[in-house]
Amino acid sequence: MFQNHCNVPSMISSAVWRGVVAMIQSLRNRKEDLQELFQSTFSPFMGSALLALVMVIMMSGSTHWGVFGGLRYVGDVINHLLGLNHLLGLPETLSPPLRQHLLISDAALILGALSAALIGGRYRVVPPPWAEYVSGAVGGLLMGLGASLAGGCTVGGFLTPLIFFSPAGWMMLLGLMAGAAIGIRGLLWAMDTFPWGRAPPSLGNGSLWKTISPWLGWLVLSFACLWGVVFYRQAERYDTLGLTILSALLIGMILQRSRLCFSKAIREPFMTGDGQHAKAVMLLIALVALPSSLFLNKGLIAPYGAIPPSFWPGSFAGGLSFGIGMVFAGGCATSTLWRLAEGNLKMLSTLFFFAWSGSTCSALLSQFSWTERSYDLDFYNAIPAITKLGYQAYLPDLTGNWGWALAMTYGLLLGWYLLVRYNERSERFTIF
C-alpha cells in the first residue's frame, strides 16, 4: 500500500508530461495547419469573397478602403526633399504621417502581404532586367497622372465609386480598358525595339532563409496586429485608424494569397483572353454593392465624401492614362504594394514614380484650377462638387430612387460579365 502511495507522484508526473507532450504536438499541428494555409494559394474568387467581407466591416465602422491618397503623400515628401514644394504650391509643412489614414493603410497592406509571403515561404528578392526599371518608371508616371485626373487609382477612382453607386467608376473602367489595349501594343513595340536585358538571379532560395522566413513572417504579423489593436483600443484618440490598420493588414494578406489583381482584370482579356480576374472583380462589386446601399441609405457613410468630382471627362481620361501606365508598370496601385512586399524590385521604380507623379500632377491641376471645387446648391437632395474635370455623380440622387440605382449597377455588371464571357469563347478583343 505504501508502495502504491509512492507511485502516485510518479503517475501524476507521467500524466502531466504526457499532457505537455500532447499540447506541444497539438500546437505543432496547429502551426503546420496555419503554415499550410499560408503556403496554399486560393482562387481570386475566394479572394474577392474575403475582400468583400473586410470592406463591409470597414463600412460598418464608417470608413472605406483607399490607396492613392497615401501614395500621393509619399510623393509630397519626395517633392519637399527635392525642393519643388514652393514651385508646386505644396504646403510649407506636411501634416504628421499619423494623420494620413491612407498612408497608414498602405503601410499596413504592405505588412500584411509581407507577413503572408514570409510565412508561406514565397518571399524572394527579384531584381528585374534593367529595362523593367524604365518600364516601371514610365508606368508609374502615367498612373500618377491618371489617378490625379480620375480622383483615385483602381480603388478610389474605379472600385469605390462603383460600390458607392457613382457612374464615375464605370467611366474610369472604359478608360482603363482603352488604355490597356493601347498599353499592350505600346509595350510590345518597346520590347521589339529596345534591348530588354536579362534578369539577375533572385535572392532568397537558400535553405537557411527558408527556415527562418516563416518565423520572421509571424514576427511581422504579430507586430502589425499589435499595432492595429493598440490604435483600435484608443478609438477616441485615433478615430477609425485602428480599424483601418487591421482591415488593410487583412487586405494585404488576402491579395497576396489570392493573387487578385485589378490590373489583370482589365489587361488579361486583351492579352490572353483570360477573364478569371475580371469575373472575380465583378463578384467583389456584386457582393459589396448591396450592403453598401444599406449603409448609405442609413447614413452610416457619406457618399459625397468618397465620390470624386470627375464624372465624366476626368474619370475617362484618368482611366486612359492609368490603363496605359499599369501595363508598362506590370500592376496597379494595390498590386504594386503587395508585389513589392514579395520582393519584386521593379515595383520600387513603379512606386517611386507613381507617388511623385501623383503628387506633382495633383499640385499642377490644383494650380491651374482644374480641381477647384464649386457647389450646386440647388441640386436635388445633395450638394455635389463640380470641377473642370467633372462633377460628383451619385445614382440614387440622379435617378431619384434606390431601385434604379441598384438595377443600373447590377445590369452593367451583367453586361460586363457577358462581354468577358463572349471574349473568352471568341477571343474577339484579344491582341495575342
CSV table of C-alpha atoms in Angstrom, one decimal:
chain,number,residue,atom,x,y,z
A,1,MET,CA,0.0,0.0,0.0
A,2,PHE,CA,2.9,2.3,0.9
A,3,GLN,CA,4.4,1.4,-2.4
A,4,ASN,CA,1.2,2.4,-4.2
A,5,HIS,CA,1.3,5.8,-2.5
A,6,CYS,CA,4.9,6.3,-3.6
A,7,ASN,CA,3.9,5.7,-7.2
A,8,VAL,CA,1.2,8.4,-7.1
A,9,PRO,CA,3.7,11.3,-7.7
A,10,SER,CA,5.4,9.5,-10.5
A,11,MET,CA,2.0,8.7,-12.0
A,12,ILE,CA,1.0,12.3,-11.7
A,13,SER,CA,4.3,13.4,-13.2
A,14,SER,CA,3.9,11.0,-16.0
A,15,ALA,CA,0.4,12.2,-16.7
A,16,VAL,CA,1.5,15.8,-16.7
A,17,TRP,CA,4.4,15.0,-19.0
A,18,ARG,CA,2.1,13.2,-21.4
A,19,GLY,CA,-0.3,16.2,-21.3
A,20,VAL,CA,2.6,18.6,-22.1
A,21,VAL,CA,3.8,16.4,-25.0
A,22,ALA,CA,0.2,16.2,-26.3
A,23,MET,CA,-0.2,20.0,-26.0
A,24,ILE,CA,3.2,20.6,-27.8
A,25,GLN,CA,2.1,18.2,-30.6
A,26,SER,CA,-1.2,19.9,-30.9
A,27,LEU,CA,0.5,23.3,-31.1
A,28,ARG,CA,2.8,21.9,-33.7
A,29,ASN,CA,-0.1,20.5,-35.7
A,30,ARG,CA,-1.9,23.9,-35.5
A,31,LYS,CA,1.3,25.6,-36.7
A,32,GLU,CA,1.5,23.2,-39.6
A,33,ASP,CA,-2.1,23.8,-40.4
A,34,LEU,CA,-1.5,27.6,-40.4
A,35,GLN,CA,1.7,27.1,-42.4
A,36,GLU,CA,-0.3,25.2,-45.0
A,37,LEU,CA,-2.9,27.9,-45.1
A,38,PHE,CA,-0.3,30.5,-45.9
A,39,GLN,CA,1.5,28.2,-48.4
A,40,SER,CA,-1.5,27.3,-50.4
A,41,THR,CA,-2.7,29.9,-52.9
A,42,PHE,CA,-6.5,30.3,-53.1
A,43,SER,CA,-8.5,31.4,-56.1
A,44,PRO,CA,-9.2,35.0,-57.0
A,45,PHE,CA,-12.9,34.3,-56.4
A,46,MET,CA,-12.2,33.3,-52.8
A,47,GLY,CA,-10.0,36.4,-52.5
A,48,SER,CA,-13.0,38.5,-53.7
A,49,ALA,CA,-15.3,37.0,-51.2
A,50,LEU,CA,-12.9,37.6,-48.3
A,51,LEU,CA,-12.1,41.1,-49.5
A,52,ALA,CA,-15.8,41.9,-49.7
A,53,LEU,CA,-16.2,40.8,-46.1
A,54,VAL,CA,-13.4,43.1,-45.0
A,55,MET,CA,-14.7,46.0,-47.0
A,56,VAL,CA,-18.2,45.6,-45.5
A,57,ILE,CA,-16.6,45.5,-42.0
A,58,MET,CA,-14.8,48.8,-42.8
A,59,MET,CA,-18.1,50.4,-44.0
A,60,SER,CA,-19.9,49.3,-40.8
A,61,GLY,CA,-17.2,51.3,-39.0
A,62,SER,CA,-17.9,54.4,-41.1
A,63,THR,CA,-14.8,54.2,-43.2
A,64,HIS,CA,-13.7,52.7,-46.5
A,65,TRP,CA,-10.6,51.4,-48.3
A,66,GLY,CA,-8.4,53.8,-50.3
A,67,VAL,CA,-4.8,53.7,-51.7
A,68,PHE,CA,-3.9,56.7,-53.8
A,69,GLY,CA,-4.0,59.4,-51.0
A,70,GLY,CA,-1.3,57.6,-49.1
A,71,LEU,CA,1.0,57.3,-52.2
A,72,ARG,CA,0.4,61.0,-53.0
A,73,TYR,CA,1.5,61.9,-49.5
A,74,VAL,CA,4.8,60.0,-50.2
A,75,GLY,CA,5.1,62.0,-53.4
A,76,ASP,CA,4.6,65.2,-51.4
A,77,VAL,CA,7.5,64.1,-49.2
A,78,ILE,CA,9.6,63.5,-52.3
A,79,ASN,CA,8.8,66.9,-53.7
A,80,HIS,CA,9.8,68.5,-50.4
A,81,LEU,CA,13.1,66.7,-50.4
A,82,LEU,CA,13.7,67.8,-54.0
A,83,GLY,CA,12.9,71.4,-53.1
A,84,LEU,CA,9.9,71.5,-55.5
A,85,ASN,CA,7.3,72.2,-52.9
A,86,HIS,CA,7.3,76.0,-53.4
A,87,LEU,CA,7.2,75.7,-57.2
A,88,LEU,CA,4.2,73.3,-57.0
A,89,GLY,CA,2.4,75.3,-54.3
A,90,LEU,CA,2.5,72.5,-51.7
A,91,PRO,CA,2.1,73.3,-48.0
A,92,GLU,CA,5.3,74.6,-46.3
A,93,THR,CA,4.9,71.8,-43.7
A,94,LEU,CA,3.3,68.5,-44.3
A,95,SER,CA,0.8,67.1,-41.8
A,96,PRO,CA,2.1,64.3,-39.5
A,97,PRO,CA,2.0,60.8,-41.0
A,98,LEU,CA,-0.3,59.5,-38.3
A,99,ARG,CA,-3.0,61.9,-39.6
A,100,GLN,CA,-2.7,60.3,-43.0
A,101,HIS,CA,-5.1,57.4,-42.7
A,102,LEU,CA,-4.5,56.2,-46.3
A,103,LEU,CA,-0.7,56.3,-45.8
A,104,ILE,CA,-1.1,54.1,-42.7
A,105,SER,CA,-3.5,51.9,-44.6
A,106,ASP,CA,-0.9,51.4,-47.4
A,107,ALA,CA,1.8,50.6,-44.9
A,108,ALA,CA,-0.4,48.0,-43.2
A,109,LEU,CA,-1.3,46.5,-46.5
A,110,ILE,CA,2.4,46.0,-47.3
A,111,LEU,CA,3.0,44.5,-43.8
A,112,GLY,CA,0.1,42.1,-44.3
A,113,ALA,CA,1.4,41.0,-47.7
A,114,LEU,CA,4.9,40.7,-46.4
A,115,SER,CA,3.9,38.5,-43.5
A,116,ALA,CA,1.9,36.3,-45.8
A,117,ALA,CA,4.8,35.9,-48.2
A,118,LEU,CA,7.3,35.2,-45.5
A,119,ILE,CA,5.2,32.6,-43.7
A,120,GLY,CA,4.3,30.9,-47.0
A,121,GLY,CA,8.0,30.8,-48.0
A,122,ARG,CA,7.3,32.9,-51.1
A,123,TYR,CA,9.4,36.0,-50.3
A,124,ARG,CA,12.2,36.4,-52.8
A,125,VAL,CA,14.2,39.5,-53.8
A,126,VAL,CA,13.6,39.5,-57.5
A,127,PRO,CA,15.7,42.0,-59.5
A,128,PRO,CA,14.3,42.5,-63.0
A,129,PRO,CA,16.1,43.2,-66.2
A,130,TRP,CA,17.4,46.9,-66.3
A,131,ALA,CA,14.7,47.8,-68.9
A,132,GLU,CA,12.0,46.8,-66.5
A,133,TYR,CA,13.0,49.6,-64.2
A,134,VAL,CA,12.5,52.1,-67.0
A,135,SER,CA,9.2,50.4,-67.9
A,136,GLY,CA,8.1,50.7,-64.3
A,137,ALA,CA,9.1,54.3,-64.2
A,138,VAL,CA,7.1,55.1,-67.3
A,139,GLY,CA,4.1,53.2,-66.0
A,140,GLY,CA,4.3,54.9,-62.6
A,141,LEU,CA,4.4,58.4,-64.2
A,142,LEU,CA,1.3,57.6,-66.3
A,143,MET,CA,-0.6,56.0,-63.4
A,144,GLY,CA,0.2,59.1,-61.2
A,145,LEU,CA,-1.3,61.3,-63.9
A,146,GLY,CA,-4.3,59.1,-64.4
A,147,ALA,CA,-5.1,58.8,-60.7
A,148,SER,CA,-4.8,62.6,-60.4
A,149,LEU,CA,-7.3,63.1,-63.2
A,150,ALA,CA,-9.8,60.4,-62.0
A,151,GLY,CA,-9.6,61.3,-58.4
A,152,GLY,CA,-8.1,57.9,-57.4
A,153,CYS,CA,-6.5,54.7,-58.7
A,154,THR,CA,-8.3,51.5,-59.5
A,155,VAL,CA,-9.6,51.6,-55.9
A,156,GLY,CA,-10.5,55.2,-55.3
A,157,GLY,CA,-11.4,56.1,-58.9
A,158,PHE,CA,-12.9,52.8,-60.0
A,159,LEU,CA,-13.9,50.4,-57.2
A,160,THR,CA,-15.1,52.8,-54.5
A,161,PRO,CA,-17.3,54.9,-56.9
A,162,LEU,CA,-18.9,51.7,-58.2
A,163,ILE,CA,-19.8,50.3,-54.7
A,164,PHE,CA,-20.9,53.9,-53.8
A,165,PHE,CA,-23.2,53.9,-56.9
A,166,SER,CA,-21.3,56.6,-58.9
A,167,PRO,CA,-21.1,56.3,-62.7
A,168,ALA,CA,-17.6,57.8,-62.4
A,169,GLY,CA,-16.4,54.2,-61.8
A,170,TRP,CA,-17.9,52.9,-65.0
A,171,MET,CA,-16.4,55.8,-67.0
A,172,MET,CA,-13.0,55.0,-65.5
A,173,LEU,CA,-13.5,51.4,-66.4
A,174,LEU,CA,-14.0,52.4,-70.1
A,175,GLY,CA,-10.8,54.5,-69.9
A,176,LEU,CA,-8.9,51.6,-68.3
A,177,MET,CA,-10.0,49.2,-71.0
A,178,ALA,CA,-9.0,51.6,-73.8
A,179,GLY,CA,-5.7,52.4,-72.0
A,180,ALA,CA,-4.9,48.7,-71.5
A,181,ALA,CA,-5.4,48.0,-75.2
A,182,ILE,CA,-3.2,50.8,-76.2
A,183,GLY,CA,-0.6,50.0,-73.5
A,184,ILE,CA,-0.3,46.3,-74.6
A,185,ARG,CA,0.5,47.4,-78.2
A,186,GLY,CA,3.0,50.0,-76.9
A,187,LEU,CA,4.7,47.5,-74.6
A,188,LEU,CA,5.0,45.0,-77.4
A,189,TRP,CA,6.6,47.7,-79.6
A,190,ALA,CA,9.0,48.7,-76.9
A,191,MET,CA,10.1,45.1,-76.3
A,192,ASP,CA,10.7,44.6,-80.0
A,193,THR,CA,12.5,47.9,-80.4
A,194,PHE,CA,14.8,48.2,-77.4
A,195,PRO,CA,17.1,45.7,-75.7
A,196,TRP,CA,15.4,44.4,-72.6
A,197,GLY,CA,18.3,42.6,-70.9
A,198,ARG,CA,18.3,39.6,-68.6
A,199,ALA,CA,17.1,39.4,-65.1
A,200,PRO,CA,19.8,38.7,-62.4
A,201,PRO,CA,19.2,35.7,-60.2
A,202,SER,CA,16.7,36.1,-57.4
A,203,LEU,CA,17.8,36.0,-53.8
A,204,GLY,CA,16.1,34.0,-51.0
A,205,ASN,CA,16.4,30.5,-52.3
A,206,GLY,CA,18.8,29.2,-49.6
A,207,SER,CA,17.9,26.6,-47.0
A,208,LEU,CA,18.7,28.9,-44.1
A,209,TRP,CA,16.3,31.6,-45.5
A,210,LYS,CA,13.6,29.0,-46.0
A,211,THR,CA,14.0,28.0,-42.3
A,212,ILE,CA,13.9,31.5,-40.8
A,213,SER,CA,11.5,33.1,-43.2
A,214,PRO,CA,8.2,31.8,-41.6
A,215,TRP,CA,9.4,32.9,-38.2
A,216,LEU,CA,10.1,36.4,-39.5
A,217,GLY,CA,6.7,36.4,-41.0
A,218,TRP,CA,5.0,35.5,-37.7
A,219,LEU,CA,7.0,38.3,-36.1
A,220,VAL,CA,5.9,40.8,-38.7
A,221,LEU,CA,2.3,39.7,-38.4
A,222,SER,CA,2.4,39.8,-34.6
A,223,PHE,CA,3.8,43.4,-34.6
A,224,ALA,CA,1.3,44.6,-37.2
A,225,CYS,CA,-1.7,43.1,-35.3
A,226,LEU,CA,-0.4,44.6,-32.0
A,227,TRP,CA,-0.1,48.0,-33.8
A,228,GLY,CA,-3.6,47.8,-35.0
A,229,VAL,CA,-5.1,46.6,-31.7
A,230,VAL,CA,-3.4,49.4,-29.8
A,231,PHE,CA,-4.8,52.0,-32.1
A,232,TYR,CA,-8.2,50.3,-32.2
A,233,ARG,CA,-8.4,50.4,-28.4
A,234,GLN,CA,-7.7,54.1,-28.5
A,235,ALA,CA,-10.5,54.9,-30.9
A,236,GLU,CA,-11.4,58.1,-29.0
A,237,ARG,CA,-8.0,59.4,-29.9
A,238,TYR,CA,-7.3,57.9,-33.3
A,239,ASP,CA,-10.9,57.5,-34.6
A,240,THR,CA,-11.1,54.7,-37.2
A,241,LEU,CA,-7.3,54.4,-37.7
A,242,GLY,CA,-7.1,51.1,-35.7
A,243,LEU,CA,-9.9,49.6,-37.8
A,244,THR,CA,-8.1,50.8,-40.9
A,245,ILE,CA,-4.8,49.2,-39.9
A,246,LEU,CA,-6.4,45.8,-39.1
A,247,SER,CA,-8.5,45.8,-42.2
A,248,ALA,CA,-5.6,46.8,-44.5
A,249,LEU,CA,-3.5,44.1,-42.9
A,250,LEU,CA,-6.1,41.5,-43.8
A,251,ILE,CA,-6.4,43.0,-47.3
A,252,GLY,CA,-2.7,42.7,-47.9
A,253,MET,CA,-2.8,39.0,-46.8
A,254,ILE,CA,-5.8,38.3,-49.0
A,255,LEU,CA,-4.4,39.9,-52.1
A,256,GLN,CA,-1.0,38.1,-51.7
A,257,ARG,CA,-2.6,34.7,-51.1
A,258,SER,CA,-5.2,35.0,-53.9
A,259,ARG,CA,-3.1,37.0,-56.4
A,260,LEU,CA,-6.2,39.1,-57.0
A,261,CYS,CA,-5.2,42.0,-59.3
A,262,PHE,CA,-7.3,44.8,-60.7
A,263,SER,CA,-4.8,45.4,-63.5
A,264,LYS,CA,-5.2,41.7,-64.6
A,265,ALA,CA,-8.9,42.1,-64.5
A,266,ILE,CA,-8.6,44.9,-67.2
A,267,ARG,CA,-5.5,43.7,-69.0
A,268,GLU,CA,-5.8,39.9,-69.4
A,269,PRO,CA,-8.9,39.8,-71.6
A,270,PHE,CA,-6.9,41.8,-74.1
A,271,MET,CA,-3.7,40.0,-73.7
A,272,THR,CA,-4.7,36.3,-73.4
A,273,GLY,CA,-8.5,36.3,-73.3
A,274,ASP,CA,-8.5,35.0,-69.7
A,275,GLY,CA,-11.4,36.6,-67.8
A,276,GLN,CA,-10.8,35.0,-64.4
A,277,HIS,CA,-9.7,38.1,-62.6
A,278,ALA,CA,-12.3,40.3,-64.4
A,279,LYS,CA,-15.0,38.0,-63.1
A,280,ALA,CA,-13.5,38.0,-59.6
A,281,VAL,CA,-13.6,41.8,-59.5
A,282,MET,CA,-17.3,41.7,-60.7
A,283,LEU,CA,-18.0,39.3,-57.9
A,284,LEU,CA,-16.4,41.7,-55.4
A,285,ILE,CA,-18.5,44.6,-56.6
A,286,ALA,CA,-21.7,42.5,-56.6
A,287,LEU,CA,-21.1,41.3,-53.1
A,288,VAL,CA,-20.3,44.7,-51.7
A,289,ALA,CA,-22.8,46.9,-53.5
A,290,LEU,CA,-25.9,45.6,-51.7
A,291,PRO,CA,-24.7,46.0,-48.1
A,292,SER,CA,-23.1,49.3,-49.2
A,293,SER,CA,-26.6,50.5,-50.3
A,294,LEU,CA,-27.9,49.7,-46.8
A,295,PHE,CA,-25.1,51.7,-45.1
A,296,LEU,CA,-25.5,54.6,-47.5
A,297,ASN,CA,-29.3,54.6,-47.0
A,298,LYS,CA,-28.9,54.6,-43.2
A,299,GLY,CA,-26.4,57.5,-43.3
A,300,LEU,CA,-23.5,55.5,-41.9
A,301,ILE,CA,-21.4,56.6,-44.8
A,302,ALA,CA,-21.5,60.0,-46.6
A,303,PRO,CA,-21.3,59.1,-50.3
A,304,TYR,CA,-20.1,62.5,-51.4
A,305,GLY,CA,-17.1,62.2,-49.1
A,306,ALA,CA,-15.8,59.3,-51.3
A,307,ILE,CA,-17.0,60.0,-54.8
A,308,PRO,CA,-14.5,62.0,-56.9
A,309,PRO,CA,-15.8,65.1,-58.8
A,310,SER,CA,-14.6,63.7,-62.1
A,311,PHE,CA,-17.6,62.4,-63.9
A,312,TRP,CA,-17.1,62.0,-66.7
A,313,PRO,CA,-14.1,63.7,-68.5
A,314,GLY,CA,-11.7,63.2,-65.6
A,315,SER,CA,-12.7,59.6,-65.0
A,316,PHE,CA,-12.3,58.6,-68.6
A,317,ALA,CA,-9.1,60.5,-69.3
A,318,GLY,CA,-7.7,59.3,-66.0
A,319,GLY,CA,-8.6,55.7,-66.7
A,320,LEU,CA,-7.0,56.0,-70.2
A,321,SER,CA,-3.7,57.2,-68.8
A,322,PHE,CA,-3.8,54.8,-65.8
A,323,GLY,CA,-4.6,51.9,-68.1
A,324,ILE,CA,-1.6,52.5,-70.3
A,325,GLY,CA,0.6,53.0,-67.3
A,326,MET,CA,-0.4,49.9,-65.5
A,327,VAL,CA,0.5,47.7,-68.5
A,328,PHE,CA,4.0,49.2,-68.5
A,329,ALA,CA,4.3,49.0,-64.7
A,330,GLY,CA,3.1,45.5,-64.5
A,331,GLY,CA,0.4,46.2,-62.0
A,332,CYS,CA,-2.0,48.8,-60.5
A,333,ALA,CA,-1.6,50.7,-57.2
A,334,THR,CA,-2.6,47.8,-54.9
A,335,SER,CA,-0.6,45.1,-56.8
A,336,THR,CA,2.4,47.4,-56.8
A,337,LEU,CA,2.2,47.4,-53.0
A,338,TRP,CA,1.7,43.6,-52.4
A,339,ARG,CA,4.2,42.6,-55.1
A,340,LEU,CA,6.8,45.0,-53.6
A,341,ALA,CA,6.1,43.2,-50.3
A,342,GLU,CA,7.0,39.9,-52.0
A,343,GLY,CA,10.4,41.3,-53.0
A,344,ASN,CA,9.7,42.4,-56.6
A,345,LEU,CA,12.2,45.2,-57.1
A,346,LYS,CA,10.6,46.6,-60.3
A,347,MET,CA,7.8,47.8,-58.0
A,348,LEU,CA,10.2,50.1,-56.3
A,349,SER,CA,10.6,52.0,-59.6
A,350,THR,CA,6.9,52.0,-60.2
A,351,LEU,CA,6.0,53.1,-56.7
A,352,PHE,CA,8.6,56.0,-56.6
A,353,PHE,CA,7.5,57.5,-59.9
A,354,PHE,CA,3.8,56.8,-59.2
A,355,ALA,CA,4.0,58.6,-55.9
A,356,TRP,CA,6.0,61.5,-57.3
A,357,SER,CA,3.8,61.9,-60.4
A,358,GLY,CA,0.6,61.7,-58.3
A,359,SER,CA,1.8,64.5,-56.1
A,360,THR,CA,3.2,66.6,-59.0
A,361,CYS,CA,0.2,66.2,-61.3
A,362,SER,CA,-2.3,66.8,-58.4
A,363,ALA,CA,-0.5,70.0,-57.5
A,364,LEU,CA,-0.3,71.2,-61.1
A,365,LEU,CA,-4.0,70.5,-61.6
A,366,SER,CA,-4.8,72.5,-58.5
A,367,GLN,CA,-2.6,75.4,-59.6
A,368,PHE,CA,-4.4,75.6,-62.9
A,369,SER,CA,-7.7,75.4,-61.1
A,370,TRP,CA,-8.7,72.1,-62.7
A,371,THR,CA,-9.6,70.6,-59.4
A,372,GLU,CA,-11.0,73.8,-57.8
A,373,ARG,CA,-14.5,72.9,-56.4
A,374,SER,CA,-17.7,74.8,-56.8
A,375,TYR,CA,-21.0,73.5,-55.5
A,376,ASP,CA,-24.5,73.2,-56.9
A,377,LEU,CA,-26.7,74.5,-54.1
A,378,ASP,CA,-29.9,73.7,-55.9
A,379,PHE,CA,-29.2,70.1,-56.8
A,380,TYR,CA,-31.8,67.5,-55.7
A,381,ASN,CA,-31.2,66.2,-52.2
A,382,ALA,CA,-27.5,66.9,-52.2
A,383,ILE,CA,-24.7,69.5,-52.8
A,384,PRO,CA,-22.3,67.8,-55.2
A,385,ALA,CA,-18.9,69.3,-56.0
A,386,ILE,CA,-18.2,70.5,-59.6
A,387,THR,CA,-14.7,70.9,-61.1
A,388,LYS,CA,-13.3,71.4,-64.6
A,389,LEU,CA,-12.8,67.6,-64.7
A,390,GLY,CA,-16.4,66.8,-64.0
A,391,TYR,CA,-18.8,66.5,-61.0
A,392,GLN,CA,-19.8,64.2,-58.2
A,393,ALA,CA,-22.4,61.8,-59.7
A,394,TYR,CA,-24.4,59.7,-57.3
A,395,LEU,CA,-27.0,57.4,-58.9
A,396,PRO,CA,-29.6,57.5,-56.1
A,397,ASP,CA,-29.8,61.3,-56.3
A,398,LEU,CA,-29.6,61.3,-60.1
A,399,THR,CA,-32.3,58.8,-60.6
A,400,GLY,CA,-34.4,59.7,-57.6
A,401,ASN,CA,-34.6,56.3,-56.0
A,402,TRP,CA,-32.6,53.3,-55.0
A,403,GLY,CA,-34.4,50.8,-57.3
A,404,TRP,CA,-33.0,52.4,-60.4
A,405,ALA,CA,-29.5,52.8,-58.9
A,406,LEU,CA,-29.3,49.1,-58.0
A,407,ALA,CA,-30.8,48.0,-61.3
A,408,MET,CA,-28.3,50.0,-63.3
A,409,THR,CA,-25.3,48.8,-61.2
A,410,TYR,CA,-26.2,45.1,-61.4
A,411,GLY,CA,-27.3,45.5,-65.1
A,412,LEU,CA,-24.0,47.0,-66.1
A,413,LEU,CA,-22.2,44.2,-64.1
A,414,LEU,CA,-24.1,41.7,-66.1
A,415,GLY,CA,-23.2,43.4,-69.3
A,416,TRP,CA,-19.5,43.4,-68.4
A,417,TYR,CA,-19.7,39.7,-67.5
A,418,LEU,CA,-21.4,38.8,-70.8
A,419,LEU,CA,-18.7,40.8,-72.7
A,420,VAL,CA,-15.9,39.0,-70.9
A,421,ARG,CA,-17.5,35.5,-71.4
A,422,TYR,CA,-18.0,36.3,-75.1
A,423,ASN,CA,-14.3,37.2,-75.4
A,424,GLU,CA,-13.2,34.1,-73.6
A,425,ARG,CA,-15.0,32.0,-76.2
A,426,SER,CA,-14.3,34.0,-79.3
A,427,GLU,CA,-11.1,36.0,-78.4
A,428,ARG,CA,-12.7,38.8,-80.4
A,429,PHE,CA,-10.9,41.5,-78.4
A,430,THR,CA,-7.7,39.6,-77.6
A,431,ILE,CA,-4.5,41.0,-79.1
A,432,PHE,CA,-2.3,37.9,-78.9
